[in-house]
Amino acid sequence: MACACCFSKLCLTLLLLVVVLGSSNAQLSTNFYSNSCPNLLSTVRSTVSSAINKEARMGASLLRLFFHDCFVNGCDGSLLLDDTSSFTGEKNANPNRNSARGFDVVDNIKSAVENVCPGVVSCADILAIAARDSVAILGGLSWNVKLGRRDARTASQSAANNGIPAPTSNLNQLISRFSALGLSTRDLVALSGSHTIGQARCTSFRARIYNESNIDASFAQTRQRSCPSATGSGDNNLAPLDVQTPTSFDNNYFKNLVNNRGLLHSDQQLFNGGSTDSIVRGYGNNPSSFNSDFASAMIKMGDISPLTGSSGEIRKNCRMMN
Ligand code: HEM
Ligand SMILES: *[C@@H]1O[C@H](CO)[C@@H](O)[C@H](O)[C@H]1NC(C)=O
């Protein structure tokens, strides 16, 4: 009888054991799919690799997708859901609209993974692996990715608008946004080193290159040539976030900041006479400390409120709920 069991010490102990085991289940682990999908990592890697061979920037775009997923209600694949007539997702939130890219590559990875292990691997985990592989392929350090996330059945455009920091943010705003998610100031600086790869649109840096004084003059001039001052003209023209090596995952981003060559207002905030100057200098002088802090910070970011156990689902198609 259920009731008799409730009051027995043995049953309470068993119950406790189930709760404890159940909650330890709710943790990510590096070997989560080692039995259920032994070829997962090589399958993702080869699809990411061919996408980057086609277009080096794609590595940057995939890395950014993971960030934009994790910063909005956790790393749960919510970013990947398409809008429909009855559902508003995150793809048209301000930080993503006309900017987030690589969704077609995520689809390719997902189909390759579904071919080898149907219905097993979440889209949220695919983003985590693709981000790691992108960094490694472009010359950064690799790390062991924790896995076991499940996919959300919800998304939030307003949480994306409020949760992903804007390039107009000042240092305090950046620090507090990261801190709200359990990421330290050092994590903020290390993770911002992602801007050693990839591109930004004129609209994201126009105000900085025309109106700010903490910018190298010749750098500003160069950027102005392909980003007209008038709002609405050339808004989508691209410029590299790292003026030196935009397809190499190195520490040039930090060297640029020290020389007032940060492209975004938010980039230069990290080296503008404030508390993070010394961290930026440190990473600029010591690539291996950047690389190892970056890897740890990516693991921390990947731990932001995942869905685990029986929460959420394993989507069949990353663009829609099952
Ligand atoms: C610290 C606050 C951050 C701000 C304000 C910020 C803002 C931006 C902006 C405005 C762009 C250009 C978008 C466009 O114009 O289309 C961009 C690009 C990018 N961001 Fe960030 N970002 C931040 C942190 C991060 C983090 C933590 C990562 C990764 C872990 C990241 C990865 C990237 C990458 C790789 C690109 C280039 C994407 C591409 O070329 O497709 N960013 N970011
Ligand atoms: C620069 O600042 C001036 C004065 O605030 C403003 O009118 C102008 O629109 C700004 N230009 C850009 C490109 O942001």
Short mmCIF file of C-alpha atoms and ligand atoms in Angstrom, two decimals:
data_model
loop_
_atom_site.label_atom_id
_atom_site.label_comp_id
_atom_site.label_asym_id
_atom_site.label_seq_id
_atom_site.Cartn_x
_atom_site.Cartn_y
_atom_site.Cartn_z
CA MET A 1 0.00 0.00 0.00
CA ALA A 2 1.28 3.44 -0.90
CA CYS A 3 0.32 4.89 2.45
CA ALA A 4 1.92 2.19 4.53
CA CYS A 5 5.06 2.80 2.50
CA CYS A 6 5.03 6.53 3.15
CA PHE A 7 5.52 5.99 6.83
CA SER A 8 8.10 3.26 6.72
CA LYS A 9 11.69 4.26 7.29
CA LEU A 10 12.87 2.03 4.46
CA CYS A 11 10.56 3.72 2.01
CA LEU A 12 11.63 7.17 3.13
CA THR A 13 15.24 6.16 2.64
CA LEU A 14 14.46 4.80 -0.81
CA LEU A 15 12.54 7.94 -1.64
CA LEU A 16 15.47 10.06 -0.55
CA LEU A 17 17.82 7.96 -2.64
CA VAL A 18 15.60 8.47 -5.70
CA VAL A 19 15.56 12.22 -5.10
CA VAL A 20 19.34 12.36 -4.67
CA LEU A 21 20.01 10.21 -7.75
CA GLY A 22 17.39 12.15 -9.66
CA SER A 23 19.05 15.46 -8.89
CA SER A 24 22.53 14.21 -9.74
CA ASN A 25 20.96 13.27 -13.06
CA ALA A 26 20.21 16.94 -13.54
CA GLN A 27 23.86 17.74 -14.18
CA LEU A 28 25.64 18.00 -17.44
CA SER A 29 28.49 15.61 -18.11
CA THR A 30 31.12 15.20 -20.79
CA ASN A 31 30.17 11.56 -21.44
CA PHE A 32 26.39 12.03 -21.58
CA TYR A 33 26.03 10.50 -25.07
CA SER A 34 28.98 8.12 -25.01
CA ASN A 35 26.68 5.08 -25.08
CA SER A 36 23.64 6.55 -26.82
CA CYS A 37 25.56 8.31 -29.60
CA PRO A 38 29.22 7.31 -29.70
CA ASN A 39 29.88 9.09 -33.02
CA LEU A 40 28.28 12.37 -32.01
CA LEU A 41 31.42 14.46 -31.66
CA SER A 42 33.04 13.38 -34.91
CA THR A 43 29.73 13.87 -36.75
CA VAL A 44 29.33 17.45 -35.50
CA ARG A 45 32.97 18.23 -36.07
CA SER A 46 32.98 17.22 -39.73
CA THR A 47 29.87 19.27 -40.54
CA VAL A 48 31.23 22.33 -38.70
CA SER A 49 34.55 21.87 -40.42
CA SER A 50 33.07 21.82 -43.93
CA ALA A 51 30.94 24.88 -43.17
CA ILE A 52 34.03 26.79 -41.99
CA ASN A 53 36.00 25.62 -45.03
CA LYS A 54 33.30 27.17 -47.18
CA GLU A 55 33.21 30.39 -45.18
CA ALA A 56 35.59 31.06 -42.27
CA ARG A 57 33.19 33.56 -40.71
CA MET A 58 30.72 30.75 -40.04
CA GLY A 59 32.82 29.71 -37.03
CA ALA A 60 32.16 33.11 -35.50
CA SER A 61 28.48 32.93 -36.30
CA LEU A 62 28.10 29.51 -34.65
CA LEU A 63 29.98 30.65 -31.54
CA ARG A 64 27.69 33.63 -31.23
CA LEU A 65 24.56 31.45 -31.52
CA PHE A 66 25.58 29.57 -28.39
CA PHE A 67 26.05 32.85 -26.49
CA HIS A 68 22.67 34.17 -27.64
CA ASP A 69 21.02 30.90 -26.66
CA CYS A 70 22.58 30.66 -23.20
CA PHE A 71 21.89 34.29 -22.23
CA VAL A 72 18.14 33.89 -22.73
CA ASN A 73 16.60 31.54 -20.18
CA GLY A 74 19.63 29.26 -20.30
CA CYS A 75 21.23 27.04 -22.92
CA ASP A 76 18.04 25.38 -24.11
CA GLY A 77 17.97 25.81 -27.89
CA SER A 78 15.22 28.44 -27.60
CA LEU A 79 17.04 30.71 -30.05
CA LEU A 80 16.65 28.13 -32.81
CA LEU A 81 12.84 28.09 -32.89
CA ASP A 82 11.34 29.77 -35.96
CA ASP A 83 8.51 32.27 -35.64
CA THR A 84 5.15 31.01 -36.87
CA SER A 85 1.75 32.66 -37.16
CA SER A 86 0.99 31.54 -33.62
CA PHE A 87 4.45 31.61 -32.04
CA THR A 88 6.97 34.40 -31.55
CA GLY A 89 10.49 33.20 -30.94
CA GLU A 90 13.82 34.96 -30.46
CA LYS A 91 15.12 35.21 -34.02
CA ASN A 92 13.53 38.61 -34.53
CA ALA A 93 14.63 40.09 -31.23
CA ASN A 94 16.86 43.15 -31.72
CA PRO A 95 20.20 41.44 -31.05
CA ASN A 96 19.34 38.66 -33.54
CA ARG A 97 17.34 40.23 -36.38
CA ASN A 98 19.48 40.73 -39.54
CA SER A 99 22.44 39.58 -37.50
CA ALA A 100 22.30 36.06 -36.03
CA ARG A 101 23.27 33.59 -38.73
CA GLY A 102 24.28 29.97 -39.18
CA PHE A 103 20.84 28.44 -38.63
CA ASP A 104 21.17 26.52 -41.90
CA VAL A 105 24.45 25.02 -40.68
CA VAL A 106 22.77 24.01 -37.41
CA ASP A 107 20.12 22.25 -39.52
CA ASN A 108 22.88 20.42 -41.43
CA ILE A 109 24.54 19.32 -38.19
CA LYS A 110 21.21 18.18 -36.77
CA SER A 111 20.40 16.06 -39.84
CA ALA A 112 23.84 14.49 -39.80
CA VAL A 113 23.37 13.68 -36.10
CA GLU A 114 19.82 12.37 -36.64
CA ASN A 115 21.23 10.05 -39.31
CA VAL A 116 23.56 8.37 -36.83
CA CYS A 117 21.42 8.55 -33.65
CA PRO A 118 17.81 9.52 -34.29
CA GLY A 119 15.94 11.28 -31.49
CA VAL A 120 18.83 11.28 -29.02
CA VAL A 121 20.79 14.54 -29.15
CA SER A 122 19.32 17.94 -28.28
CA CYS A 123 19.72 21.05 -30.40
CA ALA A 124 20.97 22.87 -27.29
CA ASP A 125 23.87 20.40 -27.05
CA ILE A 126 24.56 20.70 -30.77
CA LEU A 127 25.10 24.45 -30.27
CA ALA A 128 27.51 23.79 -27.41
CA ILE A 129 29.59 21.35 -29.47
CA ALA A 130 29.51 23.52 -32.61
CA ALA A 131 30.75 26.54 -30.61
CA ARG A 132 33.65 24.55 -29.16
CA ASP A 133 34.57 23.09 -32.56
CA SER A 134 34.44 26.52 -34.21
CA VAL A 135 36.91 27.96 -31.73
CA ALA A 136 39.25 24.98 -32.07
CA ILE A 137 39.11 24.93 -35.88
CA LEU A 138 39.92 28.65 -36.06
CA GLY A 139 43.00 28.17 -33.90
CA GLY A 140 41.75 28.44 -30.32
CA LEU A 141 42.05 25.95 -27.49
CA SER A 142 39.65 23.01 -27.35
CA TRP A 143 37.86 21.84 -24.20
CA ASN A 144 35.64 18.99 -23.10
CA VAL A 145 32.04 20.06 -23.66
CA LYS A 146 29.51 19.19 -20.98
CA LEU A 147 26.36 17.65 -22.45
CA GLY A 148 22.89 16.53 -21.44
CA ARG A 149 20.86 19.68 -22.11
CA ARG A 150 17.35 19.30 -23.44
CA ASP A 151 15.41 21.57 -25.76
CA ALA A 152 12.92 24.18 -24.65
CA ARG A 153 9.30 24.20 -25.73
CA THR A 154 9.25 27.96 -25.21
CA ALA A 155 11.17 31.01 -26.32
CA SER A 156 11.02 34.66 -25.35
CA GLN A 157 11.58 37.59 -27.64
CA SER A 158 11.43 40.04 -24.75
CA ALA A 159 13.93 38.04 -22.70
CA ALA A 160 16.24 38.10 -25.73
CA ASN A 161 15.84 41.87 -26.03
CA ASN A 162 16.56 42.35 -22.34
CA GLY A 163 19.06 39.58 -21.72
CA ILE A 164 21.61 39.94 -24.53
CA PRO A 165 23.77 42.99 -23.87
CA ALA A 166 23.64 45.82 -26.42
CA PRO A 167 26.82 47.20 -28.01
CA THR A 168 25.94 50.56 -26.45
CA SER A 169 26.38 49.08 -22.96
CA ASN A 170 28.84 50.65 -20.55
CA LEU A 171 31.19 48.63 -18.35
CA ASN A 172 28.89 48.55 -15.32
CA GLN A 173 26.01 47.32 -17.43
CA LEU A 174 28.17 44.58 -18.94
CA ILE A 175 29.47 43.48 -15.56
CA SER A 176 26.01 43.34 -14.03
CA ARG A 177 24.45 41.51 -16.97
CA PHE A 178 27.10 38.78 -16.76
CA SER A 179 26.99 38.70 -12.99
CA ALA A 180 23.23 38.11 -13.05
CA LEU A 181 24.00 34.83 -14.83
CA GLY A 182 26.76 33.82 -12.45
CA LEU A 183 29.59 34.97 -14.70
CA SER A 184 32.41 37.01 -13.17
CA THR A 185 34.04 40.16 -14.51
CA ARG A 186 36.96 38.02 -15.59
CA ASP A 187 34.54 35.72 -17.45
CA LEU A 188 33.09 38.80 -19.15
CA VAL A 189 36.49 39.89 -20.41
CA ALA A 190 37.55 36.39 -21.46
CA LEU A 191 34.26 35.68 -23.27
CA SER A 192 34.41 39.06 -25.02
CA GLY A 193 37.61 37.72 -26.58
CA SER A 194 35.18 35.95 -28.94
CA HIS A 195 35.28 39.21 -30.84
CA THR A 196 38.69 38.12 -32.11
CA ILE A 197 36.65 36.52 -34.90
CA GLY A 198 33.65 37.60 -36.94
CA GLN A 199 32.05 40.72 -38.29
CA ALA A 200 29.74 43.50 -37.20
CA ARG A 201 27.34 45.68 -39.17
CA CYS A 202 27.88 49.41 -39.56
CA THR A 203 24.74 50.08 -37.53
CA SER A 204 26.37 48.39 -34.52
CA PHE A 205 29.44 50.66 -34.48
CA ARG A 206 28.49 53.87 -36.35
CA ALA A 207 28.15 56.05 -33.28
CA ARG A 208 31.54 54.89 -32.02
CA ILE A 209 33.55 55.58 -35.16
CA TYR A 210 32.04 59.05 -35.68
CA ASN A 211 31.50 60.31 -32.18
CA GLU A 212 33.81 58.75 -29.64
CA SER A 213 37.16 60.06 -28.52
CA ASN A 214 38.70 56.89 -27.08
CA ILE A 215 39.32 55.55 -30.57
CA ASP A 216 42.50 55.48 -32.66
CA ALA A 217 42.03 58.16 -35.33
CA SER A 218 43.32 56.22 -38.30
CA PHE A 219 41.31 53.17 -37.27
CA ALA A 220 38.17 55.32 -37.09
CA GLN A 221 38.92 56.75 -40.53
CA THR A 222 39.38 53.31 -42.05
CA ARG A 223 36.05 52.14 -40.65
CA GLN A 224 34.26 55.31 -41.76
CA ARG A 225 35.15 54.57 -45.39
CA SER A 226 32.70 51.66 -45.49
CA CYS A 227 30.22 52.91 -42.88
CA PRO A 228 28.54 56.19 -43.83
CA SER A 229 27.52 58.52 -41.00
CA ALA A 230 23.89 58.85 -41.99
CA THR A 231 21.54 56.39 -40.32
CA GLY A 232 19.99 54.16 -42.96
CA SER A 233 22.88 54.28 -45.41
CA GLY A 234 25.15 51.27 -45.43
CA ASP A 235 23.64 49.94 -42.19
CA ASN A 236 24.49 46.36 -43.09
CA ASN A 237 28.02 46.98 -44.36
CA LEU A 238 30.37 44.69 -42.48
CA ALA A 239 33.65 45.26 -40.70
CA PRO A 240 35.84 42.79 -38.81
CA LEU A 241 35.59 42.88 -35.01
CA ASP A 242 39.34 42.18 -34.92
CA VAL A 243 41.00 44.49 -37.43
CA GLN A 244 44.09 42.26 -37.60
CA THR A 245 43.08 38.59 -37.87
CA PRO A 246 39.28 38.22 -38.12
CA THR A 247 39.36 34.51 -38.88
CA SER A 248 41.94 33.44 -36.29
CA PHE A 249 40.98 32.74 -32.73
CA ASP A 250 43.91 34.53 -31.09
CA ASN A 251 44.46 37.31 -28.54
CA ASN A 252 44.67 40.18 -31.02
CA TYR A 253 41.30 41.46 -29.83
CA PHE A 254 42.94 42.45 -26.54
CA LYS A 255 45.96 44.02 -28.22
CA ASN A 256 43.54 46.08 -30.31
CA LEU A 257 41.72 47.29 -27.20
CA VAL A 258 44.98 48.48 -25.66
CA ASN A 259 45.50 50.52 -28.87
CA ASN A 260 41.96 51.96 -28.83
CA ARG A 261 40.97 49.81 -31.77
CA GLY A 262 37.92 48.17 -30.31
CA LEU A 263 35.16 48.22 -32.94
CA LEU A 264 32.12 48.27 -30.66
CA HIS A 265 31.53 50.80 -27.90
CA SER A 266 31.09 47.81 -25.56
CA ASP A 267 34.45 46.36 -26.64
CA GLN A 268 36.38 49.52 -25.80
CA GLN A 269 34.57 49.76 -22.45
CA LEU A 270 36.74 46.85 -21.33
CA PHE A 271 39.82 49.04 -21.72
CA ASN A 272 38.85 52.58 -20.89
CA GLY A 273 40.55 53.40 -17.62
CA GLY A 274 38.38 51.09 -15.53
CA SER A 275 38.63 47.96 -13.44
CA THR A 276 39.05 45.60 -16.40
CA ASP A 277 42.06 47.32 -17.99
CA SER A 278 44.49 45.04 -16.20
CA ILE A 279 42.66 41.88 -17.33
CA VAL A 280 42.72 43.10 -20.94
CA ARG A 281 46.43 43.86 -20.70
CA GLY A 282 47.05 40.46 -19.18
CA TYR A 283 45.27 38.61 -22.00
CA GLY A 284 47.03 40.79 -24.57
CA ASN A 285 50.40 39.81 -23.14
CA ASN A 286 49.65 36.19 -22.41
CA PRO A 287 47.69 34.22 -25.03
CA SER A 288 47.72 31.03 -23.00
CA SER A 289 46.06 32.66 -20.00
CA PHE A 290 43.39 34.01 -22.36
CA ASN A 291 42.90 30.60 -23.94
CA SER A 292 42.51 28.76 -20.67
CA ASP A 293 40.26 31.39 -19.08
CA PHE A 294 38.18 31.45 -22.25
CA ALA A 295 37.67 27.68 -22.16
CA SER A 296 36.65 27.74 -18.48
CA ALA A 297 34.29 30.66 -19.07
CA MET A 298 32.66 28.86 -22.02
CA ILE A 299 32.05 25.83 -19.78
CA LYS A 300 30.53 28.14 -17.16
CA MET A 301 28.34 29.85 -19.75
CA GLY A 302 27.24 26.43 -20.99
CA ASP A 303 26.06 25.60 -17.48
CA ILE A 304 23.49 28.42 -17.38
CA SER A 305 20.15 26.85 -16.36
CA PRO A 306 19.98 23.88 -18.73
CA LEU A 307 16.85 21.76 -19.00
CA THR A 308 17.76 18.25 -17.88
CA GLY A 309 16.17 14.94 -16.88
CA SER A 310 12.64 14.87 -18.25
CA SER A 311 12.24 18.64 -18.69
CA GLY A 312 11.87 19.91 -22.21
CA GLU A 313 12.36 17.53 -25.11
CA ILE A 314 14.78 16.32 -27.76
CA ARG A 315 13.62 18.23 -30.81
CA LYS A 316 13.54 16.38 -34.14
CA ASN A 317 13.96 19.63 -36.06
CA CYS A 318 15.80 22.45 -34.32
CA ARG A 319 13.44 25.03 -35.84
CA MET A 320 10.25 23.68 -34.28
CA MET A 321 8.93 21.92 -31.23
CA ASN A 322 7.99 18.27 -31.66
C1 HEM B 1 30.00 41.46 -23.74
C2 HEM B 1 28.90 41.77 -24.38
C3 HEM B 1 28.72 41.58 -25.86
C4 HEM B 1 28.18 42.48 -26.70
C5 HEM B 1 27.63 43.85 -26.34
C6 HEM B 1 28.22 41.91 -28.02
C7 HEM B 1 27.73 42.51 -29.17
C8 HEM B 1 27.95 42.06 -30.44
C9 HEM B 1 27.57 42.76 -31.64
C10 HEM B 1 26.82 44.08 -31.68
C11 HEM B 1 27.99 42.03 -32.70
C12 HEM B 1 27.82 42.40 -34.18
C13 HEM B 1 26.40 42.07 -34.61
C14 HEM B 1 26.04 42.71 -35.91
O1 HEM B 1 26.36 43.88 -36.14
O2 HEM B 1 25.37 42.02 -36.73
C15 HEM B 1 28.64 40.86 -32.18
C16 HEM B 1 29.21 39.88 -32.95
C17 HEM B 1 29.75 38.73 -32.44
N1 HEM B 1 29.73 38.34 -31.12
FE1 HEM B 1 29.32 39.52 -29.55
N2 HEM B 1 28.80 40.67 -27.94
C18 HEM B 1 29.11 40.42 -26.64
C19 HEM B 1 29.65 39.25 -26.14
C20 HEM B 1 29.89 38.13 -26.89
C21 HEM B 1 30.17 36.83 -26.35
C22 HEM B 1 30.19 36.49 -24.86
C23 HEM B 1 30.37 36.00 -27.41
C24 HEM B 1 30.67 34.53 -27.43
C25 HEM B 1 30.91 33.79 -26.37
C26 HEM B 1 30.25 36.80 -28.61
C27 HEM B 1 30.47 36.36 -29.89
C28 HEM B 1 30.34 37.14 -31.02
C29 HEM B 1 30.82 36.73 -32.33
C30 HEM B 1 31.63 35.49 -32.62
C31 HEM B 1 30.43 37.73 -33.22
C32 HEM B 1 30.64 37.74 -34.75
C33 HEM B 1 29.49 36.96 -35.39
C34 HEM B 1 29.51 36.83 -36.90
O3 HEM B 1 30.45 37.24 -37.56
O4 HEM B 1 28.54 36.27 -37.43
N3 HEM B 1 29.92 38.08 -28.25
N4 HEM B 1 28.59 40.90 -30.81
C1 LIG B 2 27.11 62.20 -33.09
O1 LIG B 2 26.66 63.04 -32.04
C2 LIG B 2 25.85 64.11 -32.48
C3 LIG B 2 25.58 65.01 -31.28
O2 LIG B 2 25.07 64.24 -30.21
C4 LIG B 2 24.57 63.54 -33.11
O3 LIG B 2 23.74 64.57 -33.56
C5 LIG B 2 24.95 62.64 -34.28
O4 LIG B 2 23.79 62.02 -34.79
C6 LIG B 2 25.93 61.57 -33.83
N1 LIG B 2 26.41 60.84 -35.01
C7 LIG B 2 26.43 59.51 -35.06
C8 LIG B 2 26.91 58.92 -36.34
O5 LIG B 2 26.07 58.81 -34.14
#
